[in-house]
PDB file of C-alpha atoms in Angstrom:
ATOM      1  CA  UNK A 700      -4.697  10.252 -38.307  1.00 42.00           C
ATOM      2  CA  UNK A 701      -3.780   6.560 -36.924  1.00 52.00           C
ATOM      3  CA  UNK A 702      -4.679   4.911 -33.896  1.00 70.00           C
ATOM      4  CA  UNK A 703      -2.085   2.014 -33.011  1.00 88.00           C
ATOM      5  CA  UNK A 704      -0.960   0.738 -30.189  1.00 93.00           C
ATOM      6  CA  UNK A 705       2.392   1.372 -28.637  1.00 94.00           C
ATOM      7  CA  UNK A 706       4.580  -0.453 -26.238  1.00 95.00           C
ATOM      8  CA  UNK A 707       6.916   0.108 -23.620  1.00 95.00           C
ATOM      9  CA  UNK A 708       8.574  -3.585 -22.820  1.00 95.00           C
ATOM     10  CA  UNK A 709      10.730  -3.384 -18.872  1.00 94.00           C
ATOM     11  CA  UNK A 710      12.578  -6.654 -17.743  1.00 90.00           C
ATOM     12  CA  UNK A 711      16.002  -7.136 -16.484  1.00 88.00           C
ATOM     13  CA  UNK A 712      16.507 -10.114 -19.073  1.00 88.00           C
ATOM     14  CA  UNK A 713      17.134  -8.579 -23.008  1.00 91.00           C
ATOM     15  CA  UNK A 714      16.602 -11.645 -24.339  1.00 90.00           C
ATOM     16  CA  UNK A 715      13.195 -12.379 -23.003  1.00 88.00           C
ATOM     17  CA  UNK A 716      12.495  -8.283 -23.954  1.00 91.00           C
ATOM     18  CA  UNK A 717      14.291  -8.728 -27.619  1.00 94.00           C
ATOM     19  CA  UNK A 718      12.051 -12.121 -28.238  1.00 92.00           C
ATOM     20  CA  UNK A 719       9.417 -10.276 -27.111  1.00 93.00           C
ATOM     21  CA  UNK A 720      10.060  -7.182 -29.066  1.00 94.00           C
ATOM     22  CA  UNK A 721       9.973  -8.972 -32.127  1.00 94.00           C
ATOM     23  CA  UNK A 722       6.671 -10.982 -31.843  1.00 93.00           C
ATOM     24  CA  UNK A 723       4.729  -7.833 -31.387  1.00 95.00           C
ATOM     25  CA  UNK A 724       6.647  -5.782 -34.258  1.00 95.00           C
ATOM     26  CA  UNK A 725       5.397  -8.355 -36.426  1.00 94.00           C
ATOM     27  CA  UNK A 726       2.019  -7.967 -35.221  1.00 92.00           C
ATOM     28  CA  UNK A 727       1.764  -4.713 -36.173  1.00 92.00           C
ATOM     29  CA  UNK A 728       2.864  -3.117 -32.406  1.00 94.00           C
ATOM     30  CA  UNK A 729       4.880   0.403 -32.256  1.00 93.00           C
ATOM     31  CA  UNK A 730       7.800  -0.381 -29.964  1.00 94.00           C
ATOM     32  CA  UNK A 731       8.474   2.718 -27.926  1.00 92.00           C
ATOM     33  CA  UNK A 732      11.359   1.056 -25.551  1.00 92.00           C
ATOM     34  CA  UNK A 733      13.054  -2.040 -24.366  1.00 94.00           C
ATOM     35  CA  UNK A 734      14.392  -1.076 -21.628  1.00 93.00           C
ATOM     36  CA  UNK A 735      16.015  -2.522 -17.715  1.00 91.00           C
ATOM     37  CA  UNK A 736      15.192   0.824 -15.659  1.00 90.00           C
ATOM     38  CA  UNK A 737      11.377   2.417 -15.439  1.00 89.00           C
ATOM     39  CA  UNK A 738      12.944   5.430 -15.473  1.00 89.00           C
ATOM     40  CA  UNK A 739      13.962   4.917 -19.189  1.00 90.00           C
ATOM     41  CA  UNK A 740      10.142   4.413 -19.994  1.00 90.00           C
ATOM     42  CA  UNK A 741       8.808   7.475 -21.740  1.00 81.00           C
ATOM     43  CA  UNK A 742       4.856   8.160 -22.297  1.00 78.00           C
ATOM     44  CA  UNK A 743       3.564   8.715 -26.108  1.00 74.00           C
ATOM     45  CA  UNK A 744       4.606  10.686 -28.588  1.00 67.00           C
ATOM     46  CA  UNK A 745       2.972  14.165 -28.670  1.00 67.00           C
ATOM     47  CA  UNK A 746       3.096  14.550 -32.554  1.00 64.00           C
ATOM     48  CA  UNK A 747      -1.009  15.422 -32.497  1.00 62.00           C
ATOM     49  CA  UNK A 748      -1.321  13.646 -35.861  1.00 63.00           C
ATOM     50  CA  UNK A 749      -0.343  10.379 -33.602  1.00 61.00           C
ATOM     51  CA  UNK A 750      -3.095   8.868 -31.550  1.00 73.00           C
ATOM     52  CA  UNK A 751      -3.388   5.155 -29.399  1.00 85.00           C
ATOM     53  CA  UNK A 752      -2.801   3.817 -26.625  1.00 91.00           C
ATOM     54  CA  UNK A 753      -0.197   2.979 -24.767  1.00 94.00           C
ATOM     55  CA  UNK A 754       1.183  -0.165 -22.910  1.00 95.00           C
ATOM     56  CA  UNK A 755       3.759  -1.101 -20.337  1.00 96.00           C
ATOM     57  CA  UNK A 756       4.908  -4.672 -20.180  1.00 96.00           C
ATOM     58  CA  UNK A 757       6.796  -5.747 -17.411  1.00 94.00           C
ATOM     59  CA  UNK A 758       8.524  -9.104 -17.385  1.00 91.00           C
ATOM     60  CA  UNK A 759       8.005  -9.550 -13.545  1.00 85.00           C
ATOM     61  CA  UNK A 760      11.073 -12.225 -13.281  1.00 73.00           C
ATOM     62  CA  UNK A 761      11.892 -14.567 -10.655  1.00 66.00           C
ATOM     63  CA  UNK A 762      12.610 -12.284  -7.890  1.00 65.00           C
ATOM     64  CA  UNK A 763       9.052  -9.926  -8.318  1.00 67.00           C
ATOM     65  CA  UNK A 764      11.353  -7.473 -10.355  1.00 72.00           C
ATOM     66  CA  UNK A 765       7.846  -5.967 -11.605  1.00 76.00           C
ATOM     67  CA  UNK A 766       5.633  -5.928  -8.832  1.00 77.00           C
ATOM     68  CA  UNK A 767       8.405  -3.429  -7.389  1.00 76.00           C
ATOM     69  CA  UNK A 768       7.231  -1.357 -10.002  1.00 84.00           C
ATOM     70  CA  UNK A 769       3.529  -1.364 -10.498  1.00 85.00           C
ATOM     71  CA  UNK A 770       2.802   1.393  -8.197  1.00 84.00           C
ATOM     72  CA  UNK A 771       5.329   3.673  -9.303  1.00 87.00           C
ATOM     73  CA  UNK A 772       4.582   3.268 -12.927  1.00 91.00           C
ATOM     74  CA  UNK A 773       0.578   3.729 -12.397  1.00 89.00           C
ATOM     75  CA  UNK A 774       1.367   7.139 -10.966  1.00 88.00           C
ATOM     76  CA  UNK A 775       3.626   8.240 -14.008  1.00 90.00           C
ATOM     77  CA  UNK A 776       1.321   7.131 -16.477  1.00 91.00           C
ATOM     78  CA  UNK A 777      -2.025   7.784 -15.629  1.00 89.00           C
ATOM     79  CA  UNK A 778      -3.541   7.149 -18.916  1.00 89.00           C
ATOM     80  CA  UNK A 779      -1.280   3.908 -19.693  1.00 93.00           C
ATOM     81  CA  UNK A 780      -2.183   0.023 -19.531  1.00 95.00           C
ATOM     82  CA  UNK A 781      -0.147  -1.745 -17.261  1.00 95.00           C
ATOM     83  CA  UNK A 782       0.810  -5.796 -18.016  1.00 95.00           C
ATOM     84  CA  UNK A 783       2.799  -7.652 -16.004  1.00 93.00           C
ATOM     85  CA  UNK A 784       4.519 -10.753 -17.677  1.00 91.00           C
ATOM     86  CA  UNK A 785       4.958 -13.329 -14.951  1.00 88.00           C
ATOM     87  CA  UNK A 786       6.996 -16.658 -15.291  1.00 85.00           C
ATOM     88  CA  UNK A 787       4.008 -18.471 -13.376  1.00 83.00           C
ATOM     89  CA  UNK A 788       0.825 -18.154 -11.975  1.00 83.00           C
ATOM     90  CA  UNK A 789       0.978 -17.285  -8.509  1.00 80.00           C
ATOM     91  CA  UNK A 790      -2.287 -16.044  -6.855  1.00 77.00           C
ATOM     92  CA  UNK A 791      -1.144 -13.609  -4.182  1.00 76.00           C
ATOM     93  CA  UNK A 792       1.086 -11.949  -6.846  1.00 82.00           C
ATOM     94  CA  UNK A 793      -2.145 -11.680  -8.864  1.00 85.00           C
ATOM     95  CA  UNK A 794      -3.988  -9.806  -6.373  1.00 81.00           C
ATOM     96  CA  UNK A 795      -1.199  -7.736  -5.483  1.00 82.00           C
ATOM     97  CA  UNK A 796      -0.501  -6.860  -9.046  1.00 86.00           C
ATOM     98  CA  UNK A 797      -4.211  -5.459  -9.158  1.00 86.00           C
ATOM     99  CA  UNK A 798      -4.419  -4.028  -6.128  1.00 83.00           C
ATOM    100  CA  UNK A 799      -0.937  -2.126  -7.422  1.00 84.00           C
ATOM    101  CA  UNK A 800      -2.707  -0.871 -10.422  1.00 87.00           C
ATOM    102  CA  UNK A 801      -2.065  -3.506 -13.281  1.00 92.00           C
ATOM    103  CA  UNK A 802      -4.093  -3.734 -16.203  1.00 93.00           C
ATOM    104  CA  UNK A 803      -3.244  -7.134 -16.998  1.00 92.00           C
ATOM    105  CA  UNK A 804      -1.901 -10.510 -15.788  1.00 92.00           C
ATOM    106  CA  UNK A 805      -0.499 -12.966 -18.356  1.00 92.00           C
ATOM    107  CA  UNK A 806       1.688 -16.138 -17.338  1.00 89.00           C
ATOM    108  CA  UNK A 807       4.312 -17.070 -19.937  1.00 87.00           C
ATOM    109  CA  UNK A 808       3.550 -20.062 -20.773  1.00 83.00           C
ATOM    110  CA  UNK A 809       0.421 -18.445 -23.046  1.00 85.00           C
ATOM    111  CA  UNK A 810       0.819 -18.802 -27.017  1.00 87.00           C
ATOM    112  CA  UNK A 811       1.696 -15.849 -29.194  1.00 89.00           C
ATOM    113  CA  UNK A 812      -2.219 -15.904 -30.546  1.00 89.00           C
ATOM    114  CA  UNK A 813      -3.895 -15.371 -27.084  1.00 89.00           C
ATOM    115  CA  UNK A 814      -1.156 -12.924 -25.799  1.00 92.00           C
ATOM    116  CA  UNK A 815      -1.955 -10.449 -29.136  1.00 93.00           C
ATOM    117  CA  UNK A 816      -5.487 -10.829 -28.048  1.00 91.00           C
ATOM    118  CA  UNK A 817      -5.420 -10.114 -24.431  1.00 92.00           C
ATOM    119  CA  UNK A 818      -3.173  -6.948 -25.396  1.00 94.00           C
ATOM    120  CA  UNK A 819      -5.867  -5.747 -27.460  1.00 93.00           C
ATOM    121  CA  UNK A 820      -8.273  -6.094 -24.676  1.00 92.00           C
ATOM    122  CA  UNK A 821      -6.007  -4.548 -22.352  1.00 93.00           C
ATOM    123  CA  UNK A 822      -5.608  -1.375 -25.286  1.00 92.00           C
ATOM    124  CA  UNK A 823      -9.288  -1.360 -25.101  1.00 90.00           C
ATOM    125  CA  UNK A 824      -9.460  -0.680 -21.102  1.00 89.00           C
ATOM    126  CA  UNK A 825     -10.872  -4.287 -20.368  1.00 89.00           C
ATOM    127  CA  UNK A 826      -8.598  -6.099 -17.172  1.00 88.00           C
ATOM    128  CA  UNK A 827      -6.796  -8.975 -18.292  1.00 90.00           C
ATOM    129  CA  UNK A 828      -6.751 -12.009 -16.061  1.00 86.00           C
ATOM    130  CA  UNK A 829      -5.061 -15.761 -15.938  1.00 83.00           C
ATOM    131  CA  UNK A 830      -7.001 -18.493 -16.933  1.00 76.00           C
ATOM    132  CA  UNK A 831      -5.544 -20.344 -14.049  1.00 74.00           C
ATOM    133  CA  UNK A 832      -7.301 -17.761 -11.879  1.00 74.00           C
ATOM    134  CA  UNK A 833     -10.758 -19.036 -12.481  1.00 65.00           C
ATOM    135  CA  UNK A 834      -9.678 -22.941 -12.802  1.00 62.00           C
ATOM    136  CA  UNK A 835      -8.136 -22.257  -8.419  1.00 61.00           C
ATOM    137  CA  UNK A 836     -11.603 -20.918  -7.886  1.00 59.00           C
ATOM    138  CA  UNK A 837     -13.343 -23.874  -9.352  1.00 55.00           C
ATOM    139  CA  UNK A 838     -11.783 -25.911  -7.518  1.00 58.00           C
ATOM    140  CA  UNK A 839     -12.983 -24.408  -4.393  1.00 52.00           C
ATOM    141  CA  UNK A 840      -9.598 -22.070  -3.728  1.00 51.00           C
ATOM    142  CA  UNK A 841      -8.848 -24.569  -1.045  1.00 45.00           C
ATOM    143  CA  UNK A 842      -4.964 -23.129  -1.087  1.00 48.00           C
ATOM    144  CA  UNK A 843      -5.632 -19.474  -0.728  1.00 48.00           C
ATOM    145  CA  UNK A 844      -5.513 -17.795   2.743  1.00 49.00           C
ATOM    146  CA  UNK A 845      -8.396 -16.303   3.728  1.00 49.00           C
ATOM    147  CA  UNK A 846      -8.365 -12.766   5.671  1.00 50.00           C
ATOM    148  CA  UNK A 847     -10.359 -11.996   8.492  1.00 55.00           C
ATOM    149  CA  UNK A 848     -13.409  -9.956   6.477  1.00 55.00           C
ATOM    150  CA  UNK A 849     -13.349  -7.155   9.061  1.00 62.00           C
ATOM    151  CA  UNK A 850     -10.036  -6.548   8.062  1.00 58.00           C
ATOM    152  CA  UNK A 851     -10.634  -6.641   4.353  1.00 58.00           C
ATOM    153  CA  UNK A 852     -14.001  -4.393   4.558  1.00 63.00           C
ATOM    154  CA  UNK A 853     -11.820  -2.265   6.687  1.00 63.00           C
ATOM    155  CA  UNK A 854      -8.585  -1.840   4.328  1.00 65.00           C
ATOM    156  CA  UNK A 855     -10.876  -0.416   1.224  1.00 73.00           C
ATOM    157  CA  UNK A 856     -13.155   1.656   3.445  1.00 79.00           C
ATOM    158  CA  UNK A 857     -16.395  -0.207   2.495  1.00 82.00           C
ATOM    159  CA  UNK A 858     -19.441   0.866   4.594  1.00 85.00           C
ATOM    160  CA  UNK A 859     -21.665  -0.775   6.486  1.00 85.00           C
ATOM    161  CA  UNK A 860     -24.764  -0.527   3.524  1.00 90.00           C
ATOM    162  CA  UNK A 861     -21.938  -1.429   1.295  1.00 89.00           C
ATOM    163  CA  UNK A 862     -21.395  -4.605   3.380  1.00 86.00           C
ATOM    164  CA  UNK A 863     -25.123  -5.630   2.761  1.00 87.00           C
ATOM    165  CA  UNK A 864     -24.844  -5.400  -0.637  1.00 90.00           C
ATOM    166  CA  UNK A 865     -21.805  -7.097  -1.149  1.00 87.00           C
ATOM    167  CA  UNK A 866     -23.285 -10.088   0.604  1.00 85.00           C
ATOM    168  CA  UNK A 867     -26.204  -9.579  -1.705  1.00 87.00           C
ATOM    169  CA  UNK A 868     -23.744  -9.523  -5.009  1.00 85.00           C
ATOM    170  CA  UNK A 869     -22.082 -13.069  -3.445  1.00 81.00           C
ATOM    171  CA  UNK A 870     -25.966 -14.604  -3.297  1.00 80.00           C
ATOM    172  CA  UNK A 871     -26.336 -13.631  -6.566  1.00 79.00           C
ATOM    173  CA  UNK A 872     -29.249 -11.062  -6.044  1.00 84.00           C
ATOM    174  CA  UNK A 873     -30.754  -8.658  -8.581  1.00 85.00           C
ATOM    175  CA  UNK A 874     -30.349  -4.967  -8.074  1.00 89.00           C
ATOM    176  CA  UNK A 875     -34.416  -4.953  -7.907  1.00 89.00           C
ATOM    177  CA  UNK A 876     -34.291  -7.834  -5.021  1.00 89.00           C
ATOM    178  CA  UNK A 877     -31.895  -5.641  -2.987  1.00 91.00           C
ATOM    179  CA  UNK A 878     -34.208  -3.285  -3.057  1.00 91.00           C
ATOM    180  CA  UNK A 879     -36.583  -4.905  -1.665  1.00 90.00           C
ATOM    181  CA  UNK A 880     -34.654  -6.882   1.007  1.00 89.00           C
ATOM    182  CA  UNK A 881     -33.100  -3.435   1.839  1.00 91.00           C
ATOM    183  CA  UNK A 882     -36.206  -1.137   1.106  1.00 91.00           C
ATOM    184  CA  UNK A 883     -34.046   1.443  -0.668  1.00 92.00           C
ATOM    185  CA  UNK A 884     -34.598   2.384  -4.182  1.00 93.00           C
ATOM    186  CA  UNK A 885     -32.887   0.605  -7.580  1.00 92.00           C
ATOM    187  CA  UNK A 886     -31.049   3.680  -7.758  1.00 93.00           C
ATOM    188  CA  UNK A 887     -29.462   3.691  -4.600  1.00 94.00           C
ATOM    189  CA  UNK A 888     -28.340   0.151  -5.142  1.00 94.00           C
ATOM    190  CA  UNK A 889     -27.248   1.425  -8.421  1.00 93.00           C
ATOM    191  CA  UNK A 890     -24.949   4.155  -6.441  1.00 94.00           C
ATOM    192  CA  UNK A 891     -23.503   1.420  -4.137  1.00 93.00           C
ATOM    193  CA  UNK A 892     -23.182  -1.341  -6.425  1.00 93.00           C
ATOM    194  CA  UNK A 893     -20.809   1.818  -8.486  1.00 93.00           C
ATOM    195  CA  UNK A 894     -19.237   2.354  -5.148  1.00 92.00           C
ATOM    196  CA  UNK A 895     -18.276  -0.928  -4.527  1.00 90.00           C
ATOM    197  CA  UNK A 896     -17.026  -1.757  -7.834  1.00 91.00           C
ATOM    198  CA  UNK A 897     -14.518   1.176  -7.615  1.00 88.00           C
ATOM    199  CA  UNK A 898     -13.264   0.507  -4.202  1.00 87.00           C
ATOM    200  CA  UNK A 899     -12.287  -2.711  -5.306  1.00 86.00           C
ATOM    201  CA  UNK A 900     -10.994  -2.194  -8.311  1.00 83.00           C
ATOM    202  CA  UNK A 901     -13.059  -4.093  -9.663  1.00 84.00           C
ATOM    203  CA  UNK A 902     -15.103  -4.611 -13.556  1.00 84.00           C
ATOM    204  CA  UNK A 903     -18.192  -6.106 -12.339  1.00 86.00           C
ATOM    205  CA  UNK A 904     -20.354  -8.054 -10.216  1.00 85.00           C
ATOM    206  CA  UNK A 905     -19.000 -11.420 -10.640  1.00 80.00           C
ATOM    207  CA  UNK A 906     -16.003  -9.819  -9.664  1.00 83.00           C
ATOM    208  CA  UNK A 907     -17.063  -8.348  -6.665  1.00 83.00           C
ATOM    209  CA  UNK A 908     -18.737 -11.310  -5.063  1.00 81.00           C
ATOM    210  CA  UNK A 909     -15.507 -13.204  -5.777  1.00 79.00           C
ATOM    211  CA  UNK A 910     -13.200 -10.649  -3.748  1.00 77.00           C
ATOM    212  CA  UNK A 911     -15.716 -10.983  -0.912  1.00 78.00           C
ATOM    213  CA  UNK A 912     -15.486 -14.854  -0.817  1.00 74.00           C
ATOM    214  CA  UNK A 913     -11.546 -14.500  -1.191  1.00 73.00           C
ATOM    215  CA  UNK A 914     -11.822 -12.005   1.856  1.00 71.00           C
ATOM    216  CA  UNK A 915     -14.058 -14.108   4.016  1.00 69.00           C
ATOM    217  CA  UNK A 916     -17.150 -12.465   3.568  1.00 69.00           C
ATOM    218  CA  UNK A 917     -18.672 -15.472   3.126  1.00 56.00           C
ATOM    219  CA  UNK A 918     -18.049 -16.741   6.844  1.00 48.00           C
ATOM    220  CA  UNK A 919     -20.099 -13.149   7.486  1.00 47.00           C
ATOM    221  CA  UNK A 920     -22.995 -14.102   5.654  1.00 47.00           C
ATOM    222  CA  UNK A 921     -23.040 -18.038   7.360  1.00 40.00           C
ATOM    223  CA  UNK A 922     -23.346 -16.406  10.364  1.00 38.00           C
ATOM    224  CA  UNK A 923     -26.214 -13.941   9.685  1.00 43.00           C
ATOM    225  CA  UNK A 924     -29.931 -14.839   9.940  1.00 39.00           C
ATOM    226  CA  UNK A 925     -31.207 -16.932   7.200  1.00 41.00           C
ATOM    227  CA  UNK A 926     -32.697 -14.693   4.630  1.00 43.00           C
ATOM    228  CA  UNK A 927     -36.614 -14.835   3.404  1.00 39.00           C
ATOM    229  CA  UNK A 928     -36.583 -16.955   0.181  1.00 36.00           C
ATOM    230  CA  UNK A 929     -36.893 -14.294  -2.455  1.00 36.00           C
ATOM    231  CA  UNK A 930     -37.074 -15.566  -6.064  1.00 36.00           C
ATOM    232  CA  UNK A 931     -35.487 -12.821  -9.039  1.00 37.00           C
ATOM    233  CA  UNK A 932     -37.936 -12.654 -12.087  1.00 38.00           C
ATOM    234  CA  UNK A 933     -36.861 -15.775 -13.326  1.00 38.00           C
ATOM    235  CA  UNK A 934     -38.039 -17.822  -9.880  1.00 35.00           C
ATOM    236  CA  UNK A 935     -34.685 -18.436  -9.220  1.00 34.00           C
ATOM    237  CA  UNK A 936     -31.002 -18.146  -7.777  1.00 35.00           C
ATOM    238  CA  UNK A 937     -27.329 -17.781  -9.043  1.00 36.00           C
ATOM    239  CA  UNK A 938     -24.224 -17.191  -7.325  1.00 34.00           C
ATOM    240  CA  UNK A 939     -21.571 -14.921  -9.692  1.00 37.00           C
ATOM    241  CA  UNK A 940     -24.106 -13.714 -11.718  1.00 35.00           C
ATOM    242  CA  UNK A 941     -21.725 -11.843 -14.358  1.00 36.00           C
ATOM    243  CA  UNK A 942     -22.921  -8.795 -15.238  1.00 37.00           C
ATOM    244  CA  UNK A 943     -22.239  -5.259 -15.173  1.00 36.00           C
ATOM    245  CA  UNK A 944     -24.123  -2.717 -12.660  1.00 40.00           C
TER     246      UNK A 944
END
């Protein structure tokens, strides 16, 4: 019994798909289709000696031929990785991709080493990002539009405990702190922190706290009552702590 990985490659250019098709045969990827219409994309085989996972690559284009797909696709194939292939970073198209369902974000411009790597990360169910992405937020993300946060908590149904502990995640706080600023139990933070995570599609913490500054949450939390200075077992702070709830 083998375990491989197995691609479906979309894109209205063939020979961006055929240049594309032939870097990953050589790296030991099972090309299931290179094709121009989604509706040419079929799921895995079902021989049950045949096991792996399964990836869709979509070469967004100039005119957001991929995006156009993203939701469609995640509905077809449930259990299949979604990577979009865009010509440049662009971060709207970013969040939109994820918010669509993507697995996976990966400019062009990457070399073939890192893009094998990133689609074995993706096979493994980890989210694949640009590392443009985190270079805009360190420099403040001074071009991004910010959204009203009532808006944005509104939109993915957070609640107001929810709320609290975002604005907990974005000071960096401990699942025991919250506790204790909220007087709830660790496992009830637990339960929201989960909560959270999943209604923003979301991996983790660091994550989380960055969708709420993106959103404006932060504007929320400059306007709410200066906190009691409460130290996490280390006697300190950090914002974007990364770790997983």
């Amino acid at each position: 019994m083998t375990h491989d990985i197995y691609i479906s490659l979309l894109g209205r250019n063939e020979i961006v798909r055929e240049g594309l098709r032939r870097i990953l045969i050589e790296e030991h990827f099972h090309i299931l289709s290179s094709v121009d219409d989604s509706s040419h994309i079929s799921n895995l085989p079902t021989d049950p000696m045949v096991t792996g996972s399964h990836i869709i690559i979509i070469d967004t284009g100039p005119d957001n031929f991929g995006l156009e797909h993203c939701r469609e696709l995640r509905q077809r194939f449930l259990e299949s990785y979604i990577v979009l292939l865009a010509d440049a970073f662009k971060y709207e198209e970013v969040t939109e991709a994820f918010r669509s369902g993507v697995d996976g974000y990966i400019v062009k411009e990457i070399s073939c080493e890192p893009l094998i790597s990133s689609l074995h990360l993706v096979s493994l169910g980890e989210k694949v990002m640009p590392s443009q992405l985190a270079g805009a937020f360190a420099n403040g993300g001074a071009t991004f539009k910010r959204r009203d946060w009532r808006t944005s908590i509104t939109d993915i149904n957070l609640s107001d405990r929810e709320v609290e502990i975002l604005r907990s995640l974005i000071l960096g706080y401990a699942n025991k702190v919250i506790s204790r600023r909220l007087e709830i139990s660790e496992a009830t933070v637990k339960v929201h922190v989960k909560a959270i995570l999943r209604k923003l599609r979301v991996s983790n913490r660091t994550q989380a706290a960055i969708w709420a500054v993106r959103n404006g949450l932060e504007s929320h939390l400059a306007a709410q009552p200066k906190d009691k200075t409460i130290l996490n077992d280390d006697g300190v702070h950090s914002i974007l702590v990364d770790c997983v709830a």
